[in-house]
PDB file of C-alpha atoms and ligand atoms in Angstrom:
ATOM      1  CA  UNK A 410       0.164  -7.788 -23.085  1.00  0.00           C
ATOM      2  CA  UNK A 411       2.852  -5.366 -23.602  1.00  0.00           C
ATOM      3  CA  UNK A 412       6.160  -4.763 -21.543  1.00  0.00           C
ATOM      4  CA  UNK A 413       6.358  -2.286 -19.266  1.00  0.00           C
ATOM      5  CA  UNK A 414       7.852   0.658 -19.844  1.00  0.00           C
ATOM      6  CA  UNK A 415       9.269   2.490 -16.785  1.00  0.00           C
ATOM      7  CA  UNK A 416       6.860   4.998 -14.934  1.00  0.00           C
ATOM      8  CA  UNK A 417       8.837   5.243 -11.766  1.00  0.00           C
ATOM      9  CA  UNK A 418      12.657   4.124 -11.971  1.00  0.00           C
ATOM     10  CA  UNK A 419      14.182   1.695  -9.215  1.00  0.00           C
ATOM     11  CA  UNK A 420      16.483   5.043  -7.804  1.00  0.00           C
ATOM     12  CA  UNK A 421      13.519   6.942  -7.488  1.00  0.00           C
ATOM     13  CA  UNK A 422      11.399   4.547  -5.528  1.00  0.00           C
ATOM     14  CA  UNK A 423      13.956   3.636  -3.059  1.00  0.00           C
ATOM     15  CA  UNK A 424      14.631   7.222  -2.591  1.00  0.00           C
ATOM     16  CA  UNK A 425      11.340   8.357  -1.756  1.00  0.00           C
ATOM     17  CA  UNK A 426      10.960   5.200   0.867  1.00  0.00           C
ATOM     18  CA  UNK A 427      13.461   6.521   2.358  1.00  0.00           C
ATOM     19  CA  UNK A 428      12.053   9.600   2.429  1.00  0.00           C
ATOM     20  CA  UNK A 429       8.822   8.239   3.545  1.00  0.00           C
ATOM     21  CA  UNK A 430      10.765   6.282   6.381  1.00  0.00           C
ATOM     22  CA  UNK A 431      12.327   9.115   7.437  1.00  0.00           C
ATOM     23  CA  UNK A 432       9.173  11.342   8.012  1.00  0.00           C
ATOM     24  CA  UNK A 433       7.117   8.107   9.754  1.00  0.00           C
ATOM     25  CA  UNK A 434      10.274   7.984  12.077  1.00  0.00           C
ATOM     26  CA  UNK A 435      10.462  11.673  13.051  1.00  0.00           C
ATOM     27  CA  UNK A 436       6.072  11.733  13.501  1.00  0.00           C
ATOM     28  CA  UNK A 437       6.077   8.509  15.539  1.00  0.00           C
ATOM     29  CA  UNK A 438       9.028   9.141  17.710  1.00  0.00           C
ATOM     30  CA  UNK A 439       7.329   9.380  20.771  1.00  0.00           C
ATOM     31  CA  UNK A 440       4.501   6.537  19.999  1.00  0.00           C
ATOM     32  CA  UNK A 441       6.953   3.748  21.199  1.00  0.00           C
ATOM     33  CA  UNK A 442       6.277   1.358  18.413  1.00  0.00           C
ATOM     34  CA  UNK A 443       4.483   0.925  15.510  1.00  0.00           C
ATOM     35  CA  UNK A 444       2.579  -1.820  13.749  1.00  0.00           C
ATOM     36  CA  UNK A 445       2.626  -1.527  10.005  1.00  0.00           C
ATOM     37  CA  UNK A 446      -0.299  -3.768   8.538  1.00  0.00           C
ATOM     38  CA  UNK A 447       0.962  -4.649   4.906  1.00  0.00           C
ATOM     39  CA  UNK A 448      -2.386  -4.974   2.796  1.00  0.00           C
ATOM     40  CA  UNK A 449      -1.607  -8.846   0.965  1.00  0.00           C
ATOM     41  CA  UNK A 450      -0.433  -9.580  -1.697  1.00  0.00           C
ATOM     42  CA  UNK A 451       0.782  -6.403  -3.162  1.00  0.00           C
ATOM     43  CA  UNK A 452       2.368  -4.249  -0.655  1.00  0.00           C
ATOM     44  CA  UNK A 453       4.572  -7.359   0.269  1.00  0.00           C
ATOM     45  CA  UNK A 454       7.757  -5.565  -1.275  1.00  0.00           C
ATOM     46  CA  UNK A 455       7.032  -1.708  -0.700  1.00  0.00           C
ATOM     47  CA  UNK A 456       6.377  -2.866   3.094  1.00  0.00           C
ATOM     48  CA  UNK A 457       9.483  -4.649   3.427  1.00  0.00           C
ATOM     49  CA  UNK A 458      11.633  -1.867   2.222  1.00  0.00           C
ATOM     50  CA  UNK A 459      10.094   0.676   4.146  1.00  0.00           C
ATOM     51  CA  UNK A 460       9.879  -1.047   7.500  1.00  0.00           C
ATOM     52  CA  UNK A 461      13.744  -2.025   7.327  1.00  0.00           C
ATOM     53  CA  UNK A 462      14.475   1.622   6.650  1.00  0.00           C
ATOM     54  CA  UNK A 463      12.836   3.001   9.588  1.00  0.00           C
ATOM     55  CA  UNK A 464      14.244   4.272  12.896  1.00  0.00           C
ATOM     56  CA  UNK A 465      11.787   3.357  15.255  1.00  0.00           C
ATOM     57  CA  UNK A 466      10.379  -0.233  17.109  1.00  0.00           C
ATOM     58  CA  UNK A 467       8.277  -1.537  14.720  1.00  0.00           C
ATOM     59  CA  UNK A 468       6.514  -4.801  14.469  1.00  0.00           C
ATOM     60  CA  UNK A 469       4.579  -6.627  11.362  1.00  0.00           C
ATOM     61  CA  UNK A 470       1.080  -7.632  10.720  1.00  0.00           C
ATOM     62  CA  UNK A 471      -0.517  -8.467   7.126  1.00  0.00           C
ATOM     63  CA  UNK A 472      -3.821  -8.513   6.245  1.00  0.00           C
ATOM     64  CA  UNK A 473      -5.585  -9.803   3.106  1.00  0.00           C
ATOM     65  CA  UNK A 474      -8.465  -8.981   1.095  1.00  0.00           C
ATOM     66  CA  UNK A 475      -9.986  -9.110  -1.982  1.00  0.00           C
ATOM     67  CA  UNK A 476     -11.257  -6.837  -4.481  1.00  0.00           C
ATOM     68  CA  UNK A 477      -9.843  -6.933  -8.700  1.00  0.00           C
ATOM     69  CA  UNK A 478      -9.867 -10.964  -9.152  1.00  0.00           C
ATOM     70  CA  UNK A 479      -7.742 -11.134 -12.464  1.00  0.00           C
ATOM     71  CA  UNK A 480      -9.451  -8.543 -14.797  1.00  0.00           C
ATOM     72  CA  UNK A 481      -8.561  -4.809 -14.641  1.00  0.00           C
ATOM     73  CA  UNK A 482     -11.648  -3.187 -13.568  1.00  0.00           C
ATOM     74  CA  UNK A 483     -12.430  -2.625  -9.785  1.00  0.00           C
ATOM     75  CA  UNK A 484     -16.189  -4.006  -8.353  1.00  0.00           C
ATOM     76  CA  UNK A 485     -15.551  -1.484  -5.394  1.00  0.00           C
ATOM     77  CA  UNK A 486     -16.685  -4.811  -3.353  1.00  0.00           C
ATOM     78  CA  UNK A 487     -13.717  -5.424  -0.748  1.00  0.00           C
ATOM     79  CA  UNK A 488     -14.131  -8.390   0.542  1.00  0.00           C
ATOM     80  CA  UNK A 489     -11.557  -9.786   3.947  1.00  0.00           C
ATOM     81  CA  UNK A 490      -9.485 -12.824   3.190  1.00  0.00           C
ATOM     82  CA  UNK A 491      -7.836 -12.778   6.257  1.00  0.00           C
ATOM     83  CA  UNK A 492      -7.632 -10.024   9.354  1.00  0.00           C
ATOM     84  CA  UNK A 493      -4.319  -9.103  11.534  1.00  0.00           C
ATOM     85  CA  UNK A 494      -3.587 -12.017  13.772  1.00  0.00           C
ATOM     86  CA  UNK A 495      -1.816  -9.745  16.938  1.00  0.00           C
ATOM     87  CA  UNK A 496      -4.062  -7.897  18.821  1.00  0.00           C
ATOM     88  CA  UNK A 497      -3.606  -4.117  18.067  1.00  0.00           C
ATOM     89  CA  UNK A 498      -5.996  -2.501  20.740  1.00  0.00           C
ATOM     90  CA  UNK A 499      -3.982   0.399  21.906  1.00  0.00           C
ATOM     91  CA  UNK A 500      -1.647   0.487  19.362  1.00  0.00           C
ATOM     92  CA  UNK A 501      -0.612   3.048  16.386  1.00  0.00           C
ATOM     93  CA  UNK A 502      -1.162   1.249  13.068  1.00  0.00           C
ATOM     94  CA  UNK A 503       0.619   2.180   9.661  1.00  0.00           C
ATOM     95  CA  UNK A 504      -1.709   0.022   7.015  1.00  0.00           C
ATOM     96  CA  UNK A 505       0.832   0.129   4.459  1.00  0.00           C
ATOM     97  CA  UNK A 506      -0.814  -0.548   0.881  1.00  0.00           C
ATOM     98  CA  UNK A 507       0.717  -0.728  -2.567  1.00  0.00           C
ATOM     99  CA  UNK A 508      -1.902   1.101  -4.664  1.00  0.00           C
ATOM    100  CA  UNK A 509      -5.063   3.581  -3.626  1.00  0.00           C
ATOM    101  CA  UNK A 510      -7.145   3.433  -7.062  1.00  0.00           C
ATOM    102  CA  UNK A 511     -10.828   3.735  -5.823  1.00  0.00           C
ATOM    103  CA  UNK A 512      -9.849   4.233  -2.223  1.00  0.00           C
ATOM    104  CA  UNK A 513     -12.568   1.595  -1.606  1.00  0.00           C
ATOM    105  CA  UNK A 514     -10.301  -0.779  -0.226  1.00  0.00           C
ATOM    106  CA  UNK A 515      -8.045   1.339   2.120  1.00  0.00           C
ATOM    107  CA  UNK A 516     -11.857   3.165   3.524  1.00  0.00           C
ATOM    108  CA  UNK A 517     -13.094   0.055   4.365  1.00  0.00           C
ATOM    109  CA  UNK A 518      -9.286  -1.245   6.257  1.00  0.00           C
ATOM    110  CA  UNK A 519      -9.361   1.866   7.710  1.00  0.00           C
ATOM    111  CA  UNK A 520     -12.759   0.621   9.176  1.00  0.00           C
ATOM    112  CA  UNK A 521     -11.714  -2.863  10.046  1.00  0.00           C
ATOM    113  CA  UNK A 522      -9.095  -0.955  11.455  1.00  0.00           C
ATOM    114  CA  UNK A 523     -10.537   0.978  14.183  1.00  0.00           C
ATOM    115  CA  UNK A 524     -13.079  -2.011  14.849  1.00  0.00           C
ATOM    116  CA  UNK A 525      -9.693  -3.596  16.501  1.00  0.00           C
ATOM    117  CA  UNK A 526      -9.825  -0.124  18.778  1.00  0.00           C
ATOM    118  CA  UNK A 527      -6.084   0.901  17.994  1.00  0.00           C
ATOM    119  CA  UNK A 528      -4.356   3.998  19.603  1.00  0.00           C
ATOM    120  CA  UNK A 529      -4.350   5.464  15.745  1.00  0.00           C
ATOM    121  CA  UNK A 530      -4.616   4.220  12.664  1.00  0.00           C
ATOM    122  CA  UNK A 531      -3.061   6.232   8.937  1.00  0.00           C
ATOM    123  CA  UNK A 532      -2.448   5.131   5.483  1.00  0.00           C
ATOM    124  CA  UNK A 533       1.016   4.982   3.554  1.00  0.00           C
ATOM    125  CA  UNK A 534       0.681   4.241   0.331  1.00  0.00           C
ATOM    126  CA  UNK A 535       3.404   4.286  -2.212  1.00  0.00           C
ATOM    127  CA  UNK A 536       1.317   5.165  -5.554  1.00  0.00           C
ATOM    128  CA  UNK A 537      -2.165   6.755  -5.940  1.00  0.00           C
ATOM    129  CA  UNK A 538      -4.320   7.335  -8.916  1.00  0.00           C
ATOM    130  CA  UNK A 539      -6.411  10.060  -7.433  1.00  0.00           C
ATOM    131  CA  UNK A 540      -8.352  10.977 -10.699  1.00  0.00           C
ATOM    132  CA  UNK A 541      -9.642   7.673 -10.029  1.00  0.00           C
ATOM    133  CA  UNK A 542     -10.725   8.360  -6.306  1.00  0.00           C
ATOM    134  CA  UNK A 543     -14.314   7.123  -5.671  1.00  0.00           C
ATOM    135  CA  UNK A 544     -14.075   7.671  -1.444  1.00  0.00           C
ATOM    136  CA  UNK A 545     -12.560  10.011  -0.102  1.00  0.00           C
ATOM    137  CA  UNK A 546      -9.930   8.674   2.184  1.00  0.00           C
ATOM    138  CA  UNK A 547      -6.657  10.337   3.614  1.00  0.00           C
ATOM    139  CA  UNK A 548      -3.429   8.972   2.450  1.00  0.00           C
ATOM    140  CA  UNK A 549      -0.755  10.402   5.670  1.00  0.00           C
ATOM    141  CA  UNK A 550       2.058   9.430   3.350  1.00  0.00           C
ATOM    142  CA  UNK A 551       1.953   8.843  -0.180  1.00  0.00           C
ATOM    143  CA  UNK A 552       4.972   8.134  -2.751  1.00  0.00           C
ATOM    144  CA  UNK A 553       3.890   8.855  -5.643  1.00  0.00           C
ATOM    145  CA  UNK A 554       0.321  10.515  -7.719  1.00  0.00           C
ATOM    146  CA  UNK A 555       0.185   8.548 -11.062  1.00  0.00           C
ATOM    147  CA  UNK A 556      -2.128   9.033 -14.284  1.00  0.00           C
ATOM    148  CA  UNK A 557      -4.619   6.128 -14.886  1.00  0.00           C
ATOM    149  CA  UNK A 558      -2.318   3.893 -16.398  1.00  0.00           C
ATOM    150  CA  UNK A 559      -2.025   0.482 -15.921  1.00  0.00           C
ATOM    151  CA  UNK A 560       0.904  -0.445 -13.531  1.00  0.00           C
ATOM    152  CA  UNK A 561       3.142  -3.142 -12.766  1.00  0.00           C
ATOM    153  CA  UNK A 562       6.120  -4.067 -10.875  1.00  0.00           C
ATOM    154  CA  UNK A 563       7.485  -3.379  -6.873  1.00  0.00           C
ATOM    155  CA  UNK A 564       4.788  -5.508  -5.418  1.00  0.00           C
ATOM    156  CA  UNK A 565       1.861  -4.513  -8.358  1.00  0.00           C
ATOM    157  CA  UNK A 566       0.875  -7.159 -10.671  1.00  0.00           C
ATOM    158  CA  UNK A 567      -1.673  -7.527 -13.711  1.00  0.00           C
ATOM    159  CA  UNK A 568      -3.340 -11.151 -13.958  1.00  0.00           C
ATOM    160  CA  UNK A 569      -0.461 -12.058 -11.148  1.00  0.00           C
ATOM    161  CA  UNK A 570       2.647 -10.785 -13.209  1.00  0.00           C
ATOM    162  CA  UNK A 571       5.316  -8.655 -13.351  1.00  0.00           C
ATOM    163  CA  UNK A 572       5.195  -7.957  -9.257  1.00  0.00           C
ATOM    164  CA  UNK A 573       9.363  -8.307  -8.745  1.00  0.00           C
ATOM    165  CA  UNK A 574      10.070  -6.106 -11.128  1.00  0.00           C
ATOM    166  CA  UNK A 575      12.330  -3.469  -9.155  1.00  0.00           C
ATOM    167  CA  UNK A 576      10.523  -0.413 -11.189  1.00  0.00           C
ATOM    168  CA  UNK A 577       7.191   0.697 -11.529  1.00  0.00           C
ATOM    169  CA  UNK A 578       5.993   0.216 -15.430  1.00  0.00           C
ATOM    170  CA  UNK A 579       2.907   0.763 -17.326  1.00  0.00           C
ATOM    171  CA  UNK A 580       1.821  -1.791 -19.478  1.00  0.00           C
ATOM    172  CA  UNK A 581      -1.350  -2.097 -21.184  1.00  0.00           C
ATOM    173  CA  UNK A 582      -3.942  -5.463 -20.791  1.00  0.00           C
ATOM    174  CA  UNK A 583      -5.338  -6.381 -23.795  1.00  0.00           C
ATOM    175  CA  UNK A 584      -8.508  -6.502 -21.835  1.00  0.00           C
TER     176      UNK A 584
HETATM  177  C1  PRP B  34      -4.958  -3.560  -5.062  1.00  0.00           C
HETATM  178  C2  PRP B  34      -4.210  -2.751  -4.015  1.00  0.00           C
HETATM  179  C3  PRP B  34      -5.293  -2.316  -3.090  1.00  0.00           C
HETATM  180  C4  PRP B  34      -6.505  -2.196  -4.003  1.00  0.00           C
HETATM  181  C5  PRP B  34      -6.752  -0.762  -4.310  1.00  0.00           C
HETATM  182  O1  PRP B  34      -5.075  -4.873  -4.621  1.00  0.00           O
HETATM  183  O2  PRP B  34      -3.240  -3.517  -3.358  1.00  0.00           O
HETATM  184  O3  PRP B  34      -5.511  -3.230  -2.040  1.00  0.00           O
HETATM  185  O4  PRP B  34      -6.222  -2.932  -5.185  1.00  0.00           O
HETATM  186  O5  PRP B  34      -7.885  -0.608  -5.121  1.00  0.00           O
HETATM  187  P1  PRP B  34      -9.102   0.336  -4.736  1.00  0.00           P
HETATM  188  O6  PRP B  34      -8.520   1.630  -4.212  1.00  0.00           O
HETATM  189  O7  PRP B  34      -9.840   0.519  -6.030  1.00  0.00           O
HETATM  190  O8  PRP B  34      -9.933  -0.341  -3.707  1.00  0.00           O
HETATM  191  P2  PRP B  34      -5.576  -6.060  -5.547  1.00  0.00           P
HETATM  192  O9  PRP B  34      -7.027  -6.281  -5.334  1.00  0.00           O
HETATM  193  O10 PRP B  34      -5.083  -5.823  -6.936  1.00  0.00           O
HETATM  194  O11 PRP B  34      -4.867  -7.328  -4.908  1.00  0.00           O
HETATM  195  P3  PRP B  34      -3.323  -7.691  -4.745  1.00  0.00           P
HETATM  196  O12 PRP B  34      -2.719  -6.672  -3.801  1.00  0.00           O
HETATM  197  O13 PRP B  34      -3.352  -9.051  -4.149  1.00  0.00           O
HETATM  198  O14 PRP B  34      -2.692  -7.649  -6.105  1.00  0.00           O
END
């Protein structure tokens, strides 16, 4: 596999979290508190940047599922690894994912979602590759639109690398 080569630089991620913290702040100002459900494994990074840059209560949940395994192609099978262990009934959830490629996986959490009977759920995601979109699902915030490239890095991996890189990079699998 090749090395990445920068798609979106370190400055510009961590400027538009803040961006994106900044405009979940001001629209949940009243709400009280917020739980933001980081979708396992990827978001891991992109949720713990944005949730210490916010100015409202927040509290954590993560949820896991399953849906690549190790190639590069999506099944559009999501399958649950493991749900949110608080109880969220009456409660305004953020799911907070890493990556909407087929959208299958964020329709289906926004599903398993509501099941829990929350007080609202929305999306933030920090890249989309909407020429890819499959479902049609509403992303409330979303960092960046991206081509159909391959990436890597803040929280994204390919075959379980490259995740801590600080940028997001394109690389391409030799798959
Ligand atoms: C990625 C990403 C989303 C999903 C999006 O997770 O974090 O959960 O794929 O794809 P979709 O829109 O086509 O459903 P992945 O399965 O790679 O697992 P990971 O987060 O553990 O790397």
């Amino acid at each position: 596999m090749s090395d990445p080569v920068v798609l979106i630089s370190e400055e510009e991620i961590q400027t538009r979290v803040g961006e994106l913290a900044e405009q979940i702040s001001q629209d949940y100002a009243d709400a009280g508190e917020i739980v933001l459900v980081g979708v396992l494994k990827g978001s891991f990074i992109f949720l713990a940047d944005l949730a210490r840059r916010l100015a409202i209560p927040r509290t954590i949940e993560f949820i896991a599922v399953s849906s690549y395994g190790t190639g590069s192609r999506s099944s559009g099978a999501v399958r649950l690894v493991m749900d949110v262990r608080g109880n969220i009934e009456n409660k305004h959830v953020l799911i907070v994912e890493d990556i909407v490629d087929t959208g299958h996986t964020l329709k289906y959490l926004m599903g398993l979602m509501e099941s829990h009977r929350p007080a609202s759920v929305r999306a933030c995601a920090l890249v989309r590759k909407a020429e890819r979109a499959e479902v049609d699902v509403e992303v409330k915030y979303l960092g960046f639109d991206i081509g159909e490239q391959w990436v890597v890095g803040y929280g994204l991996d390919y075959a379980e690398q490259n995740r801590t890189l600080p940028y997001i990079g394109v690389v391409s699998p030799d798959d």
